[in-house]
XYZ file of C-alpha atoms in Angstrom:
23
model
C 22.628 33.543 -44.465
C 23.416 33.020 -40.802
C 20.904 34.435 -38.339
C 23.750 35.223 -35.939
C 25.473 37.370 -38.572
C 22.212 39.146 -39.366
C 21.562 39.781 -35.671
C 25.050 41.231 -35.143
C 24.764 43.436 -38.241
C 21.325 44.697 -37.205
C 22.567 45.305 -33.659
C 25.596 47.255 -34.897
C 23.414 49.434 -37.128
C 20.942 50.028 -34.297
C 23.691 50.980 -31.821
C 25.411 53.258 -34.355
C 22.094 54.985 -35.144
C 21.256 55.306 -31.424
C 24.638 56.868 -30.620
C 24.356 59.208 -33.625
C 20.918 60.389 -32.458
C 22.145 60.909 -28.876
C 25.060 63.038 -30.105
């Protein structure tokens, strides 16, 4: 498991959740 891949996945989920909450 690459930490970079995990970081990107976690970041994408966080951004998607943040945008969903804002809208």
